XYZ file of N, CA and C in Angstrom:
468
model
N -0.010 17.472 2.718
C -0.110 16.155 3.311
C 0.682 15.187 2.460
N 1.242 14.357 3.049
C 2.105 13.153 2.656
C 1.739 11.879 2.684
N 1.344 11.214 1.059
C 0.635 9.834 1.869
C 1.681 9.104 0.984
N 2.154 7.523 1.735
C 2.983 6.968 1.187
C 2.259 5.862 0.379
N 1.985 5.455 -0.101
C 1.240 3.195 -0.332
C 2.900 2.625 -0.024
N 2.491 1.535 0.232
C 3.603 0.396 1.098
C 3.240 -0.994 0.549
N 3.850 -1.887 0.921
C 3.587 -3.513 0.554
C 2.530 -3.482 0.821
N 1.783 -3.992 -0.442
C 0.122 -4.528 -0.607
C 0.501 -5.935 -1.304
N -0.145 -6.821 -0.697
C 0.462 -8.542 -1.332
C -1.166 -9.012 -1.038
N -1.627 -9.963 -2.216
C -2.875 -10.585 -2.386
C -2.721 -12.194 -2.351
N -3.149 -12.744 -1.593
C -2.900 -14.439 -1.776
C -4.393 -14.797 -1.505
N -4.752 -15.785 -2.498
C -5.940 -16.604 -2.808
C -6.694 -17.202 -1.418
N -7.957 -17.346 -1.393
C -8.270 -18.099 -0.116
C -8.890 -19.270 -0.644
N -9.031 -20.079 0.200
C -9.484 -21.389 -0.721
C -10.534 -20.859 -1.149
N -11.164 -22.142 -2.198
C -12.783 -21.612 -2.907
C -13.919 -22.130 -1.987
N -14.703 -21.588 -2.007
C -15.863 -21.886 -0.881
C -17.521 -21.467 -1.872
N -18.505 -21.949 -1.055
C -20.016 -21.725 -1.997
C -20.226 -19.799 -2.050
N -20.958 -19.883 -3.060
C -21.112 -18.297 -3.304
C -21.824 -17.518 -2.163
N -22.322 -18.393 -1.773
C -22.832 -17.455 -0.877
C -22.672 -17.141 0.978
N -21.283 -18.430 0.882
C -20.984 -18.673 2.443
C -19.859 -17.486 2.805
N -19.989 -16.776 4.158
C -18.539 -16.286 4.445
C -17.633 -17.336 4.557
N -16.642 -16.759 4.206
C -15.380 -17.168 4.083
C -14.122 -15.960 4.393
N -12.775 -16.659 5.031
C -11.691 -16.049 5.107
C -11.011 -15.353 4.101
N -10.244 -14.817 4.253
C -10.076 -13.675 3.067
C -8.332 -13.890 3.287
N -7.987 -13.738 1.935
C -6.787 -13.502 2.011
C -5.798 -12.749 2.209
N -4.794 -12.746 2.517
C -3.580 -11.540 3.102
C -3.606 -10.065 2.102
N -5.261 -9.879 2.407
C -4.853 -8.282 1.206
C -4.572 -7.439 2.281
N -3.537 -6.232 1.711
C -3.604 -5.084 3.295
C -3.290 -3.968 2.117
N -3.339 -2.983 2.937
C -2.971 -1.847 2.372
C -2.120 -0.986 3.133
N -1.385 -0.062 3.226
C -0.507 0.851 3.876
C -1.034 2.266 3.871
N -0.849 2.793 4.522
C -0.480 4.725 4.498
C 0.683 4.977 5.708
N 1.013 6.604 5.354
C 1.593 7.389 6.155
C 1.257 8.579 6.182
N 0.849 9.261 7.085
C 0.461 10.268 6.651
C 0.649 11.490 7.801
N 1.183 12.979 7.375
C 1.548 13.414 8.508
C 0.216 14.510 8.170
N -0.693 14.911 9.577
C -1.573 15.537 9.944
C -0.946 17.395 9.866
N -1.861 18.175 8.945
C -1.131 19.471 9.094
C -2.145 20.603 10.135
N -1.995 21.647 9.679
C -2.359 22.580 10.669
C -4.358 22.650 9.887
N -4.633 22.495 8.791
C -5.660 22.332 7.935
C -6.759 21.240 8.396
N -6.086 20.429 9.155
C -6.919 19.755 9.977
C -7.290 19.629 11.271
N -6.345 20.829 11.948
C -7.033 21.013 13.245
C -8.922 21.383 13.416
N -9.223 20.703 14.275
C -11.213 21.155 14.273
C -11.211 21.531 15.967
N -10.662 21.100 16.477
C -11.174 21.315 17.820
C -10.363 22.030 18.851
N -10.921 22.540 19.892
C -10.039 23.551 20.380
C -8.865 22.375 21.360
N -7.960 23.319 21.702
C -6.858 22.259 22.011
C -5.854 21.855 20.730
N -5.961 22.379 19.169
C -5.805 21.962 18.319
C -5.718 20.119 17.996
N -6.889 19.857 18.161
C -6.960 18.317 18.150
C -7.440 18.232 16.845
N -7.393 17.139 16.105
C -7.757 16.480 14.913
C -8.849 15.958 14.812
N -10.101 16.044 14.399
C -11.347 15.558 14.439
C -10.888 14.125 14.007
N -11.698 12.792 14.936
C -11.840 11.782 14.271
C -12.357 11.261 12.737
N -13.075 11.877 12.477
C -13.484 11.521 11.181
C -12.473 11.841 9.986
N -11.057 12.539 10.460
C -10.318 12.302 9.780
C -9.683 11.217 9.581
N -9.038 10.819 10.574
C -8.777 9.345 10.828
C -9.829 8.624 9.765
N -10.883 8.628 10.059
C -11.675 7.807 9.125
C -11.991 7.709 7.854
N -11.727 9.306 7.260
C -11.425 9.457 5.624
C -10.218 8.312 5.411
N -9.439 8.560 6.200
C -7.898 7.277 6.025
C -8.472 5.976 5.706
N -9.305 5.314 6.765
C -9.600 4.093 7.166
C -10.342 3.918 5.243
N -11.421 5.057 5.268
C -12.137 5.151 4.086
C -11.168 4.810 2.830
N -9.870 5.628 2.609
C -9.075 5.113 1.707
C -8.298 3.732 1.586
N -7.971 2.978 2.627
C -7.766 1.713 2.519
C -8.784 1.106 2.269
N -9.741 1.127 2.803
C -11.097 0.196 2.174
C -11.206 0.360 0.908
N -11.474 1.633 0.060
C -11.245 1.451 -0.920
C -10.071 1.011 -1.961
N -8.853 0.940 -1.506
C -7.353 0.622 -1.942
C -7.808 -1.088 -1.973
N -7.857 -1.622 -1.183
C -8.491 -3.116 -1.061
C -9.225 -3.675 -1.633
N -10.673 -3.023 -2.095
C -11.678 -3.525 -2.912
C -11.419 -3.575 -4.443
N -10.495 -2.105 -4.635
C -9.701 -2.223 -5.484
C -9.031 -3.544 -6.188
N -7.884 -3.808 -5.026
C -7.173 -5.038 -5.648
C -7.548 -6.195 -5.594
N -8.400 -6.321 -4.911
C -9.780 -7.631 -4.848
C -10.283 -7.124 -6.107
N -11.230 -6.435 -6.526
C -12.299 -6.777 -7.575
C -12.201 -5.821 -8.360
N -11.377 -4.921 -8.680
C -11.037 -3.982 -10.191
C -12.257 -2.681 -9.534
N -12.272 -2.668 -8.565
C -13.881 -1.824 -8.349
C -13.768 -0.949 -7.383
N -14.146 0.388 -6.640
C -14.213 0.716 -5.719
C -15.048 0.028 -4.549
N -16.039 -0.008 -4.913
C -17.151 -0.709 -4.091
C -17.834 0.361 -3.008
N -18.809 0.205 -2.273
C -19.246 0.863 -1.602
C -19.449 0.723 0.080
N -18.948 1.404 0.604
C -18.888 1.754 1.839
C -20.079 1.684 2.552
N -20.532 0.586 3.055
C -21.724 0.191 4.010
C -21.634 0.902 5.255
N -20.535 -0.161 6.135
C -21.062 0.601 7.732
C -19.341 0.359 8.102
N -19.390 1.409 9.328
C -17.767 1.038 10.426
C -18.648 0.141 11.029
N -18.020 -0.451 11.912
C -18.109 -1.079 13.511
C -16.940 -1.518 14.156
N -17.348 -1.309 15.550
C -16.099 -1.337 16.265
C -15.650 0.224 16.012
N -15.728 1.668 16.249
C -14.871 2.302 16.215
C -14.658 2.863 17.396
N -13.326 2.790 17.825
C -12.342 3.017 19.028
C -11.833 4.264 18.952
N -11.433 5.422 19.490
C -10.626 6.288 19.382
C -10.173 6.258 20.803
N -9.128 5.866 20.607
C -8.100 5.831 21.637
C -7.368 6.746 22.735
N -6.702 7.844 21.232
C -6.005 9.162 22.003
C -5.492 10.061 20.725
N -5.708 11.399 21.259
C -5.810 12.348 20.637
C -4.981 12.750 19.489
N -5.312 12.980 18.317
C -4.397 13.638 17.554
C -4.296 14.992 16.927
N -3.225 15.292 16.904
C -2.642 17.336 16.655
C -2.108 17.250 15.632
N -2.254 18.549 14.598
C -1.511 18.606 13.341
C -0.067 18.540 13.609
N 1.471 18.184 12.650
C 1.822 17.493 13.055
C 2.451 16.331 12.932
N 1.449 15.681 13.876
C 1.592 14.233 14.164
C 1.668 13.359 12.986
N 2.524 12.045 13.110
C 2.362 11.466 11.724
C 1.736 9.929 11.856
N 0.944 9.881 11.304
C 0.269 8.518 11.556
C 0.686 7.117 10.718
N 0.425 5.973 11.138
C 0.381 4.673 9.949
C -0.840 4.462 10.526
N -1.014 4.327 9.076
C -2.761 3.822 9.021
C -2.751 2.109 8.079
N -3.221 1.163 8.537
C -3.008 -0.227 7.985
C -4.912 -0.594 8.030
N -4.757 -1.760 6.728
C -6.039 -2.370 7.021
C -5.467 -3.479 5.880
N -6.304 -4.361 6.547
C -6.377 -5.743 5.962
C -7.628 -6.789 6.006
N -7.684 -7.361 4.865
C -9.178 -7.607 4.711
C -9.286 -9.226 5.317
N -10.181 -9.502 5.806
C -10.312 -10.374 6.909
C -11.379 -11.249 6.511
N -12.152 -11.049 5.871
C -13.344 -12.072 5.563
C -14.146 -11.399 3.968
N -14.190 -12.037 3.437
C -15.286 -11.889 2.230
C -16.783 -12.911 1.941
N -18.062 -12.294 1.494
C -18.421 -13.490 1.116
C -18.352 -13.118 -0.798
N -19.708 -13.233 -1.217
C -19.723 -12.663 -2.794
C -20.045 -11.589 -3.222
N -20.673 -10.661 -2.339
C -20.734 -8.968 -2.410
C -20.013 -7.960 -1.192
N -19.670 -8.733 -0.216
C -19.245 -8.243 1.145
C -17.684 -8.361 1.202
N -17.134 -7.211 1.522
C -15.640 -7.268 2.220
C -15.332 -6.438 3.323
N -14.953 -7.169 4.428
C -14.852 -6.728 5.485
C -13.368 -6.665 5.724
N -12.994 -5.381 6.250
C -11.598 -5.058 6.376
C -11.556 -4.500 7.847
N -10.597 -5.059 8.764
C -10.015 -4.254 10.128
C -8.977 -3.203 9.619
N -9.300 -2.118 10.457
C -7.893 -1.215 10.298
C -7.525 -0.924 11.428
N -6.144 -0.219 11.639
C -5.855 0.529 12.259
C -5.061 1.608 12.320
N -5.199 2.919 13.693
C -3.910 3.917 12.963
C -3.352 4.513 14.239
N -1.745 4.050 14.071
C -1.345 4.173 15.162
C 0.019 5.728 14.821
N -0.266 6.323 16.089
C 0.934 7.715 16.155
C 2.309 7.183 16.083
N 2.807 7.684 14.851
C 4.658 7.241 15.651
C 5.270 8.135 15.819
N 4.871 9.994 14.937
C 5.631 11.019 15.367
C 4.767 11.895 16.135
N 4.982 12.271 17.749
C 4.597 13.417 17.951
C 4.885 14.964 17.430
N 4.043 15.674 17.288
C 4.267 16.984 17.346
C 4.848 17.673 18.430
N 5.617 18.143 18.961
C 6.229 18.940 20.234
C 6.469 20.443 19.981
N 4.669 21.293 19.925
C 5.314 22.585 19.434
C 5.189 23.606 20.675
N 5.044 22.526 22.093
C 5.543 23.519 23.306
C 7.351 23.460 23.380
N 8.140 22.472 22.810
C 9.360 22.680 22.283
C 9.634 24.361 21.830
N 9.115 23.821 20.235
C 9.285 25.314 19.732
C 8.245 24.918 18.461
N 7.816 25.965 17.395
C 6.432 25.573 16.312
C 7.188 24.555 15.603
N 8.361 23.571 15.045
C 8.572 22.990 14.372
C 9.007 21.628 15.088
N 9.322 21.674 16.289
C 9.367 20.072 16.682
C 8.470 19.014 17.091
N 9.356 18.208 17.140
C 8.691 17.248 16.732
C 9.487 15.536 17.797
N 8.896 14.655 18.020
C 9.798 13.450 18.403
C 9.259 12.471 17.731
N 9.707 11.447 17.597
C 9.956 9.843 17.564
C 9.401 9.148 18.644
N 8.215 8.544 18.942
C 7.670 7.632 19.568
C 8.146 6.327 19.882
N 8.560 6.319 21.256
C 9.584 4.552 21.216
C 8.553 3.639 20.981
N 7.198 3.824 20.580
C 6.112 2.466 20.879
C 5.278 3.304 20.112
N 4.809 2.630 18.538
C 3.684 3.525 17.637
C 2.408 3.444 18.993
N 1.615 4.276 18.968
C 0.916 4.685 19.879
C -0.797 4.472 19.262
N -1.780 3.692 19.853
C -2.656 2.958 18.690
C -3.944 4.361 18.909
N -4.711 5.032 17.888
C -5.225 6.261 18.347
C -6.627 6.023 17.447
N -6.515 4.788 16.941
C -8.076 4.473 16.292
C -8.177 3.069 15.664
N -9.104 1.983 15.851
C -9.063 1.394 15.249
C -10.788 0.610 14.758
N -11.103 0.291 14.050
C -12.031 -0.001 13.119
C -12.171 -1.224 12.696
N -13.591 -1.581 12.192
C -13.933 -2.610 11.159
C -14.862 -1.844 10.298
N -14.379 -2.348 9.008
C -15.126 -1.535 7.928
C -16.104 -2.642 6.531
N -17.270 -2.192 6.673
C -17.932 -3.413 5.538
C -17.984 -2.806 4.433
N -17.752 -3.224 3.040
C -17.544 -2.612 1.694
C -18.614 -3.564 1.058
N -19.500 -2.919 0.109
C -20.640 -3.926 -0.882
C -19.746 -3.547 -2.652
N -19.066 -4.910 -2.957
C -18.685 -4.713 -4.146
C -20.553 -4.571 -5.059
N -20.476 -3.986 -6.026
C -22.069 -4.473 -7.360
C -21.403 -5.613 -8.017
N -22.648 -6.429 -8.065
C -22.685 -7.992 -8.770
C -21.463 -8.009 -10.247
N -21.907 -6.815 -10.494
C -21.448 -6.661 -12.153
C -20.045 -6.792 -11.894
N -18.953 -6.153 -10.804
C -17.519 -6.039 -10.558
C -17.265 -6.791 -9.562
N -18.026 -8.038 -9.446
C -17.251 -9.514 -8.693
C -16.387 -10.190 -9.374
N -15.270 -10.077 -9.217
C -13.997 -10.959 -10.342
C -14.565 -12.845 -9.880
N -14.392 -13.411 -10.821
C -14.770 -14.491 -11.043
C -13.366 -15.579 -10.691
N -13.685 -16.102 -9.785
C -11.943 -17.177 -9.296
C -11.863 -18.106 -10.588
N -10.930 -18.492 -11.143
C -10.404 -19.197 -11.933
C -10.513 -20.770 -11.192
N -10.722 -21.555 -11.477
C -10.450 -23.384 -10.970
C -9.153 -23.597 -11.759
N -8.369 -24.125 -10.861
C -7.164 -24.431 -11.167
C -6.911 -25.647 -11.933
């Protein structure tokens, strides 16, 4: 498996009370990742969703990361969509970007869309180029940083 990281950029959100939600700033994270034969689960050779979601799982953590020095912990999905099917293969972008924080909570949307099909009624090695990434899951994910690894905002 092939995973790439891509532009991850962090910008400040204003300061707000400790305990109010608030907007979150432009954190995101990247992948690429091409699906192999190791992850086929289902007949049809389809890709179990919950792979997709180990993904989603690694941007959430990539994020909490560059927010608060911390992994943090993985509360709940909501919102999960599965769209359309995926075959080993196939190569996905998987994106998430964090959308709201308050002082233990980070909530991140993702998503992961197909851009290479697999084509192995072609022959076992082809493959195409998708004119339109193709959207095949998408998510909201809640992360609980611990009190102890809340980075503290600086006053300017």
């Amino acid at each position: 498996m092939s995973t790439t990281t891509e532009r991850t950029e962090r910008r400040e959100a204003p300061a707000a009370p400790a305990d109010e939600d608030r907007e979150a700033g432009e954190t995101t994270a990247f992948l690429r990742v091409r699906l192999n034969e190791a992850d086929a689960y289902y007949g049809g050779n389809v890709v179990e969703g919950a792979r997709v979601l180990r993904l989603f799982g690694d941007l959430v953590t990539e994020i909490t990361v560059r927010e608060d020095g911390d992994e943090g912990l993985l509360a709940a999905y909501s919102d999960v969509r599965f769209t359309a099917p995926v075959s080993p293969g196939d190569y996905l972008e998987v994106r998430g970007r964090l959308v709201r924080r308050t002082r233990l909570r980070r909530v991140v949307e993702m998503t992961a869309h197909k851009v290479i099909a697999a084509d192995p009624g072609t022959r076992p090695s082809a493959a195409r180029l998708l004119p339109e990434p193709r959207l095949v899951c998408a998510a909201t994910a809640t992360t609980v940083v611990p009190h102890e690894a809340v980075r503290k905002k600086e006053s300017p």
